[in-house]
Amino acid sequence: MSAFLSIAGLHASIDDNGTRKPILNGVDLDVPAGEVHAIMGPNGSGKSTLSYVLAGREDYEVTAGTALFKGEDLLAMEPDARAAAGVFLAFQAPVELPGVNNANFLRTAVNAVRRARGEAEMDSMQFLKAARAQARALSMPEDLLKRNVNVGFSGGEKKRNEVLQMALLGPSLAILDETDSGLDIDALRIVAEGVKALRSPSFSALVITHHQRLLDYLVPDRVHVMARGRILRSGGPELAHQLEAQGYAGFLAEAA
Amino acid sequence: MPAVAETLNTVESLTQSSYKWGFETDIEMDLAPKGLSEDTIRLISARKEEPDWLLAWRLKAYAAWQTMQAPGWGKIGHPPIDFQDVHYYAAPKKKPGPKSLDEVDPELLAVYEKLGIPLKERAMLAGVEVPDGGEADGRDGRPQIAVDAVFDSVSVATTFRSTLAKAGVIFCPISEAVREHPDLVRQYLGSVVPAADNFYAALNSAVFTDGSFVFIPKGVKCPMELSTYFRINAKNTGQFERTLIIAEDGASVSYLEGCTAPMRDENQLHAAVVELVAMDDASIKYSTVQNWYPGDANGKGGIYNFVTKRGACRGARSKISWTQVETGSAITWKYPSCILQGEGSVGEFYSVAVTNNHQQADTGTKMLHIGRNTRSTIVAKTISAGRSDSTYRGLVRVMPKASGARNFTQCDSLLIGDQCGAHTVPYIENRNMTAKTEHEATTSKISEDQLFYCRSRGLSEEDAVGMIVNGFCKDVLKELPMEFAVEAQKLLQVSLEGSVG
Ligand SMILES: Nc1ncnc2c1ncn2[C@@H]1O[C@H](COP(=O)(O)OP(=O)(O)OP(=O)(O)O)[C@@H](O)[C@H]1O
Ligand SMILES: [Mg+2]
């Protein structure tokens, strides 16, 4: 039986001014259904790249390897089809969309995904009710719904807006790329609650983070250490504590 | 494949199918022979039973036109136009007035349906007699819109006329206004755009066939939106409509024109003139959703759209506002302008111009500040995709007496792919020390980041592009009357289906 998310031998590169620059150098990773896994690793090790490749960003070229999601070939799917299949990526740097109303954007996204999943679309009343309730749960000021997507949002507001989108889109695989960075202490707890609220036997999360604090709230089933485009070591929650205490130097030396 | 290249391919595959107004209608036509001469003009004038002064006016315009050259300064290119190869008059054949929709030529009804005109208005447009008062019910809850439909050279029908008449508003085909309100027409026709103003305006003055006439008397707020749908249907015909809108002291009106044409391999000529006159405290809001056939993906066919639109703010504190969404035509050449004569008068120009494939657009505005404390605002959004080329050309001229005049200009270009062009040509001539002009310009591309962000949320490529483009145009779209903003948004999306980078 294949795992919920199963990544094997994944290589990816980017075109860097005409030369091909390899970034992922054989990632192997399994995330069973219902589990929360953390990925930690030094800056530039390829964590965001992995999340982009899983979400379907086209400028990264997959040169080898596979990624199966619920038994399906994830890499063959368009980004919007992946969203419909249940993949959600909370961006490390959420993108601004000038002139695009946040509520309208969210509703379009929610309905696109619902349509693709064969669910009934939400009318604007239903949607606004749901969005307002979620915004309240995340202690987001309501006017963020009326503003343009991420335009002029503070760093923390952008992150909360990602979590709001996650809550409304109802994914079965959430990839959170440093969603905890830039959050104040209360927001961190709220975001963790947001992920916990989704926890179920049919939901998994891949949480990329540099900090122990989020993991204290979430208590991951597994922790993976990524460096130079590969998973170097995997372990239980204690691995994160070890990293916090010792840093990456030991792991990198060991792997070199 | 990077998103840009892929999108360009998608655009190519979609363009041919995406012009859904490209139907042709088989309606019995009364067609003048091809060619332009004094005889053609006499024939048009006779068909319209015009008074002698108008025929004389036309002939004078024709004489002037013969001495003129087509303007060469626009950033557009096309083979020379053979003005003798065009029909200058085409009218659906008149039949006795129908009693119900069943008696109406089904082809005509199909046209109205495809143009998106609601059923009740379709009936009225088709000339079905409606019992008095019957036209004014708003039971379906939609805002009421009075419609004039101009089919090739003639206005087919105008709705809601009695409701408007009760308010003192005249809204009728200009050919009818010439007969029913000759003094008004004679007073204002050519007073904003003189017969020999430019090559295409002179041509229009010589051969114009129909268009709308609007008169809002003193102190009257027009009780509903007025709207004209223009449709070129017949082969090898030119369309030369003439629109004249007058708002007396304290009057106000919002007017919208829409236009479509069948898909044809040969180019067709459209040369319209629009004149607006606003007296003291009057305001005219003129919105255009221009969707003439743009030609196919290889640049074959499409409408040549050469239009002169000008508004005169004659009265103090008068206001004229142009809003245009230009998605169609193979070539667009138009510069809706404001002559700001009245003290404290206000001119506005909000424009979205979209070009795709081989379309060319050279469009912008002129704001002429003559009176004191006159103000103008220009917001121009240019979107280019495919191999198209788009130019914003604007002139802000402040005359010596226009103390305290203000202008703000914002020009933004959005490029989709790397084979298209966008150009901004702003001219500012300020001859008054106390006047202030401001100009801001940006050029951007839809970024891969934005596209990917949208798509990762489940939006298809088309929806993602539509979302971003509509965001880019928001400052202009919000100026459109509500009911048309939605239509315009969809149109933008269709015009750009698939494109981006
Ligand atoms: N478009 C690009 N062009 C050139 N290099 C790139 C590009 N995208 C990513 N890289 C490089 O790939 C490497 C991995 O980047 P990535 O963003 O995946 O790291 P990360 O592990 O998420 O780091 P951080 O912890 O700082 O977020 C980095 O060296 C980065 O500079
Ligand atoms: Mg990163």
Coordinates of C-alpha atoms in Angstrom, one line a residue, chain B residues 140-496:
Chain B
D140 CA -38.1 41.6 -12.8
G141 CA -36.2 43.9 -10.4
R142 CA -33.5 44.8 -12.9
P143 CA -32.5 48.4 -13.2
Q144 CA -34.3 49.9 -16.2
I145 CA -32.2 50.7 -19.2
A146 CA -33.6 52.4 -22.3
V147 CA -32.0 50.9 -25.4
D148 CA -31.5 52.2 -29.0
A149 CA -30.3 49.5 -31.4
V150 CA -28.5 50.7 -34.5
F151 CA -28.2 48.0 -37.1
D152 CA -25.9 48.9 -39.9
S153 CA -27.1 52.3 -41.1
V154 CA -30.3 52.6 -39.3
S155 CA -31.7 52.8 -35.8
V156 CA -34.1 49.9 -35.5
A157 CA -36.0 50.9 -32.4
T158 CA -35.7 52.8 -29.2
T159 CA -37.3 51.6 -25.9
F160 CA -38.8 53.3 -23.0
R161 CA -39.6 56.4 -25.0
S162 CA -42.8 57.4 -23.4
T163 CA -41.4 57.1 -19.9
L164 CA -38.5 59.2 -20.9
A165 CA -40.8 61.7 -22.6
K166 CA -42.7 62.2 -19.3
A167 CA -39.5 63.4 -17.8
G168 CA -38.9 65.7 -20.8
V169 CA -36.0 63.6 -22.0
I170 CA -35.6 63.0 -25.7
F171 CA -33.9 59.8 -26.7
C172 CA -34.3 58.8 -30.3
P173 CA -32.5 58.0 -33.5
I174 CA -30.7 61.1 -34.8
S175 CA -32.4 60.8 -38.2
E176 CA -35.7 61.1 -36.4
A177 CA -34.4 64.1 -34.3
V178 CA -33.5 65.8 -37.6
R179 CA -37.2 65.6 -38.5
E180 CA -38.8 66.1 -35.1
H181 CA -36.4 68.5 -33.4
P182 CA -34.6 70.2 -36.3
D183 CA -33.8 73.4 -34.4
L184 CA -32.0 71.5 -31.6
V185 CA -30.0 69.4 -34.1
R186 CA -29.1 72.3 -36.2
Q187 CA -27.9 74.3 -33.2
Y188 CA -25.6 71.6 -31.9
L189 CA -24.6 69.3 -34.7
G190 CA -21.0 70.0 -35.6
S191 CA -20.7 72.5 -32.8
V192 CA -18.2 70.3 -30.9
V193 CA -16.7 68.3 -33.7
P194 CA -16.8 70.6 -36.8
A195 CA -17.6 68.9 -40.1
A196 CA -14.0 69.3 -41.3
D197 CA -12.3 68.6 -38.0
N198 CA -10.2 65.7 -39.2
F199 CA -10.2 63.2 -42.1
Y200 CA -12.5 60.6 -40.5
A201 CA -14.8 63.2 -38.9
A202 CA -15.3 64.8 -42.3
L203 CA -16.1 61.5 -43.8
N204 CA -18.6 60.8 -41.1
S205 CA -20.2 64.2 -41.5
A206 CA -20.6 63.5 -45.2
V207 CA -22.1 60.1 -45.0
F208 CA -23.4 59.5 -41.4
T209 CA -26.5 57.4 -41.4
D210 CA -27.8 57.0 -37.9
G211 CA -26.9 57.1 -34.2
S212 CA -28.6 58.3 -31.1
F213 CA -29.8 61.8 -30.1
V214 CA -30.2 62.6 -26.5
F215 CA -31.6 65.9 -25.0
I216 CA -31.9 66.4 -21.3
P217 CA -33.7 69.6 -20.5
K218 CA -32.9 72.0 -17.6
G219 CA -32.7 70.5 -14.2
V220 CA -33.7 67.0 -15.2
K221 CA -31.8 63.9 -14.0
C222 CA -32.4 61.3 -16.7
P223 CA -34.6 58.7 -14.9
M224 CA -32.7 55.7 -16.3
E225 CA -29.5 54.6 -18.1
L226 CA -29.6 55.2 -21.8
S227 CA -27.8 52.7 -24.0
T228 CA -27.2 52.1 -27.7
Y229 CA -26.1 48.9 -29.3
F230 CA -24.3 49.2 -32.6
R231 CA -24.1 46.3 -34.9
I232 CA -22.4 46.1 -38.3
N233 CA -24.0 43.2 -40.1
A234 CA -24.0 43.7 -43.9
K235 CA -20.9 42.8 -45.9
N236 CA -18.6 45.5 -47.2
T237 CA -20.5 48.2 -45.4
G238 CA -19.1 51.0 -43.4
Q239 CA -20.8 52.1 -40.3
F240 CA -20.8 55.9 -39.8
E241 CA -22.9 56.7 -36.8
R242 CA -23.3 60.0 -35.2
T243 CA -24.3 60.6 -31.6
L244 CA -25.3 63.9 -30.1
I245 CA -26.0 64.4 -26.4
I246 CA -27.0 67.6 -24.9
A247 CA -27.4 68.3 -21.2
E248 CA -28.9 71.6 -20.3
D249 CA -28.3 73.5 -17.1
G250 CA -28.3 71.2 -14.1
A251 CA -29.2 68.1 -16.2
S252 CA -27.5 64.8 -15.9
V253 CA -27.4 61.5 -17.8
S254 CA -25.5 58.3 -18.0
Y255 CA -25.2 56.8 -21.4
L256 CA -23.6 53.5 -22.6
E257 CA -22.8 52.2 -26.0
G258 CA -21.9 48.7 -26.9
C259 CA -20.9 47.3 -30.3
T260 CA -20.3 44.0 -32.1
A261 CA -19.8 42.8 -35.6
P262 CA -19.7 39.5 -37.5
M263 CA -16.5 37.7 -38.1
R264 CA -15.4 38.4 -41.7
D265 CA -12.2 38.0 -43.6
E266 CA -12.2 41.5 -45.0
N267 CA -11.7 44.5 -42.9
Q268 CA -14.7 46.8 -42.3
L269 CA -14.7 50.5 -41.7
H270 CA -16.3 52.2 -38.7
A271 CA -15.9 55.9 -38.4
A272 CA -18.2 57.4 -35.8
V273 CA -18.5 60.9 -34.3
V274 CA -19.8 61.6 -30.8
E275 CA -20.5 65.1 -29.6
L276 CA -21.4 65.9 -26.0
V277 CA -22.5 69.3 -24.7
A278 CA -22.8 70.1 -21.0
M279 CA -24.1 73.4 -19.8
D280 CA -23.9 74.9 -16.3
D281 CA -23.8 72.2 -13.6
A282 CA -24.7 69.5 -16.1
S283 CA -23.1 66.2 -16.1
I284 CA -22.7 63.5 -18.8
K285 CA -21.3 60.1 -18.2
Y286 CA -20.5 58.3 -21.4
S287 CA -19.4 54.7 -21.2
T288 CA -18.3 52.5 -24.0
V289 CA -17.8 48.7 -24.2
Q290 CA -16.3 48.4 -27.6
N291 CA -16.2 44.8 -28.9
W292 CA -16.0 45.1 -32.6
Y293 CA -14.7 41.9 -34.3
P294 CA -10.9 42.1 -33.8
G295 CA -9.9 39.8 -36.7
D296 CA -8.6 36.3 -36.4
A297 CA -5.4 35.0 -34.8
N298 CA -3.4 35.7 -37.9
G299 CA -4.6 39.3 -38.2
K300 CA -7.1 38.6 -41.0
G301 CA -10.3 40.6 -41.0
G302 CA -11.6 42.8 -38.2
I303 CA -13.0 46.3 -37.9
Y304 CA -11.0 49.5 -38.5
N305 CA -12.3 51.7 -35.8
F306 CA -11.6 55.4 -36.4
V307 CA -13.6 57.4 -34.0
T308 CA -13.8 61.1 -33.0
K309 CA -15.4 61.6 -29.6
R310 CA -15.4 65.0 -28.0
G311 CA -17.3 66.7 -25.2
A312 CA -17.7 70.4 -24.5
C313 CA -18.0 71.5 -20.9
R314 CA -19.5 74.8 -21.9
G315 CA -21.1 75.6 -18.6
A316 CA -19.6 76.4 -15.2
R317 CA -19.1 73.4 -13.0
S318 CA -20.2 71.1 -15.8
K319 CA -18.7 67.6 -15.9
I320 CA -18.0 65.1 -18.7
S321 CA -16.7 61.7 -17.9
W322 CA -15.6 59.2 -20.5
T323 CA -15.2 55.5 -19.6
Q324 CA -14.2 53.1 -22.2
V325 CA -13.4 49.4 -22.3
E326 CA -11.8 48.7 -25.7
T327 CA -11.4 45.0 -26.4
G328 CA -12.3 44.7 -30.0
S329 CA -11.4 46.0 -33.5
A330 CA -8.3 45.2 -35.6
I331 CA -7.4 48.9 -35.4
T332 CA -8.6 51.3 -32.8
W333 CA -7.9 55.0 -33.3
K334 CA -9.8 57.2 -30.8
Y335 CA -9.2 59.9 -28.4
P336 CA -12.3 60.9 -26.4
S337 CA -11.7 64.5 -25.4
C338 CA -13.0 67.2 -23.2
I339 CA -13.0 70.9 -23.9
L340 CA -13.1 72.4 -20.4
Q341 CA -14.4 75.9 -21.1
G342 CA -16.8 76.5 -18.2
E343 CA -15.2 77.8 -15.0
G344 CA -14.6 74.9 -12.6
S345 CA -15.6 72.3 -15.2
V346 CA -14.4 68.7 -14.8
G347 CA -13.2 66.3 -17.5
E348 CA -12.5 62.6 -16.8
F349 CA -11.2 59.8 -18.9
Y350 CA -11.0 56.2 -17.7
S351 CA -9.8 53.7 -20.2
V352 CA -9.0 50.0 -20.5
A353 CA -7.6 49.0 -23.8
V354 CA -6.9 45.4 -24.5
T355 CA -5.1 44.1 -27.5
N356 CA -4.3 40.5 -28.4
N357 CA -3.0 38.7 -31.5
H358 CA -2.4 41.3 -34.2
Q359 CA -4.7 44.0 -32.9
Q360 CA -3.4 47.6 -32.9
A361 CA -4.8 50.3 -30.6
D362 CA -3.7 53.9 -30.5
T363 CA -6.0 55.5 -28.0
G364 CA -6.0 58.1 -25.4
T365 CA -7.6 61.5 -24.6
K366 CA -7.2 65.2 -24.9
M367 CA -8.0 67.5 -22.1
L368 CA -8.1 71.1 -23.1
H369 CA -8.2 73.5 -20.1
I370 CA -9.6 76.8 -21.2
G371 CA -11.6 78.0 -18.1
R372 CA -10.3 78.8 -14.7
N373 CA -10.1 76.1 -12.0
T374 CA -10.9 73.4 -14.5
R375 CA -9.9 69.9 -13.5
S376 CA -9.1 66.7 -15.4
T377 CA -8.3 63.2 -14.4
I378 CA -6.9 60.5 -16.8
V379 CA -6.6 56.9 -15.8
A380 CA -5.5 54.7 -18.7
K381 CA -4.8 51.0 -18.4
T382 CA -3.3 49.3 -21.4
I383 CA -3.1 45.5 -21.7
S384 CA -1.2 43.9 -24.5
A385 CA -0.9 40.2 -25.4
G386 CA 0.1 38.1 -28.3
R387 CA 1.8 40.2 -31.1
S388 CA -0.4 43.2 -30.5
D389 CA 0.7 46.8 -30.1
S390 CA -1.0 49.3 -28.0
T391 CA -0.3 53.0 -27.5
Y392 CA -1.7 55.5 -25.0
R393 CA -1.6 58.9 -26.6
G394 CA -2.7 61.8 -24.4
L395 CA -2.6 65.6 -24.6
V396 CA -3.2 67.9 -21.6
R397 CA -3.1 71.5 -22.8
V398 CA -3.6 74.3 -20.3
M399 CA -4.4 77.6 -21.9
P400 CA -3.1 80.9 -20.5
K401 CA -6.4 81.9 -18.9
A402 CA -6.9 78.6 -17.1
S403 CA -5.6 79.7 -13.7
G404 CA -5.8 77.1 -11.0
A405 CA -6.2 74.2 -13.6
R406 CA -5.3 70.8 -12.4
N407 CA -4.6 67.5 -14.2
F408 CA -3.7 64.1 -12.9
T409 CA -2.7 61.4 -15.3
Q410 CA -2.0 57.8 -14.5
C411 CA -1.0 55.4 -17.3
D412 CA -0.4 51.8 -16.5
S413 CA 0.6 49.1 -19.0
L414 CA 0.4 45.4 -18.5
L415 CA 2.3 43.1 -20.8
I416 CA 1.4 39.5 -21.4
G417 CA 4.2 37.6 -23.1
D418 CA 7.2 39.1 -24.8
Q419 CA 6.0 39.7 -28.4
C420 CA 3.7 42.6 -27.7
G421 CA 4.3 46.2 -27.3
A422 CA 2.9 49.0 -25.1
H423 CA 3.8 52.7 -25.5
T424 CA 2.9 55.8 -23.6
V425 CA 3.0 59.1 -25.4
P426 CA 1.9 61.9 -23.0
Y427 CA 2.0 65.4 -24.2
I428 CA 1.7 68.1 -21.6
E429 CA 1.5 71.8 -22.6
N430 CA 1.1 74.1 -19.7
R431 CA 0.8 77.9 -20.5
N432 CA -0.4 79.0 -17.1
M433 CA 2.0 79.3 -14.1
T434 CA -0.7 78.5 -11.5
A435 CA -1.8 75.3 -13.2
K436 CA -0.6 71.9 -11.9
T437 CA -0.2 68.7 -13.9
E438 CA 0.9 65.4 -12.5
H439 CA 1.8 62.3 -14.6
E440 CA 2.5 58.8 -13.4
A441 CA 3.3 55.8 -15.6
T442 CA 4.1 52.2 -14.9
T443 CA 4.7 49.1 -17.0
S444 CA 4.5 45.7 -15.6
K445 CA 4.1 42.1 -16.5
I446 CA 1.8 39.6 -14.9
S447 CA 4.3 37.7 -12.7
E448 CA 4.7 34.0 -12.5
D449 CA 4.4 34.4 -8.8
Q450 CA 1.0 35.9 -9.1
L451 CA -0.2 33.3 -11.6
F452 CA 1.1 30.4 -9.5
Y453 CA -0.3 31.8 -6.3
C454 CA -3.8 31.9 -7.9
R455 CA -3.5 28.5 -9.5
S456 CA -2.3 26.9 -6.3
R457 CA -5.6 28.1 -4.8
G458 CA -7.5 26.1 -7.5
L459 CA -8.0 28.8 -10.1
S460 CA -7.7 27.7 -13.7
E461 CA -5.2 29.6 -15.8
E462 CA -8.0 31.6 -17.5
D463 CA -9.5 32.5 -14.2
A464 CA -6.2 33.4 -12.7
V465 CA -5.4 35.8 -15.6
G466 CA -8.9 37.2 -15.5
M467 CA -8.5 37.8 -11.8
I468 CA -5.2 39.6 -12.1
V469 CA -6.2 41.6 -15.2
N470 CA -9.5 42.7 -13.6
G471 CA -7.5 43.8 -10.5
F472 CA -5.2 45.8 -12.8
C473 CA -8.3 47.5 -14.4
K474 CA -10.3 48.0 -11.2
D475 CA -9.9 51.8 -11.1
V476 CA -11.5 52.0 -14.5
L477 CA -14.1 49.2 -14.2
K478 CA -15.5 50.8 -11.0
E479 CA -16.4 53.8 -13.1
L480 CA -18.8 51.8 -15.3
P481 CA -22.5 51.6 -14.5
M482 CA -22.9 48.5 -12.2
E483 CA -24.8 46.4 -14.7
F484 CA -22.1 46.8 -17.3
A485 CA -19.1 46.3 -15.1
V486 CA -19.8 42.6 -14.8
E487 CA -20.2 42.3 -18.6
A488 CA -17.0 44.2 -19.1
Q489 CA -15.1 42.0 -16.7
K490 CA -16.2 38.9 -18.6
L491 CA -15.3 40.5 -21.9
L492 CA -11.8 41.2 -20.6
Q493 CA -11.4 37.6 -19.6
V494 CA -12.7 36.4 -23.0
S495 CA -10.4 38.7 -24.9
L496 CA -7.3 37.5 -23.1

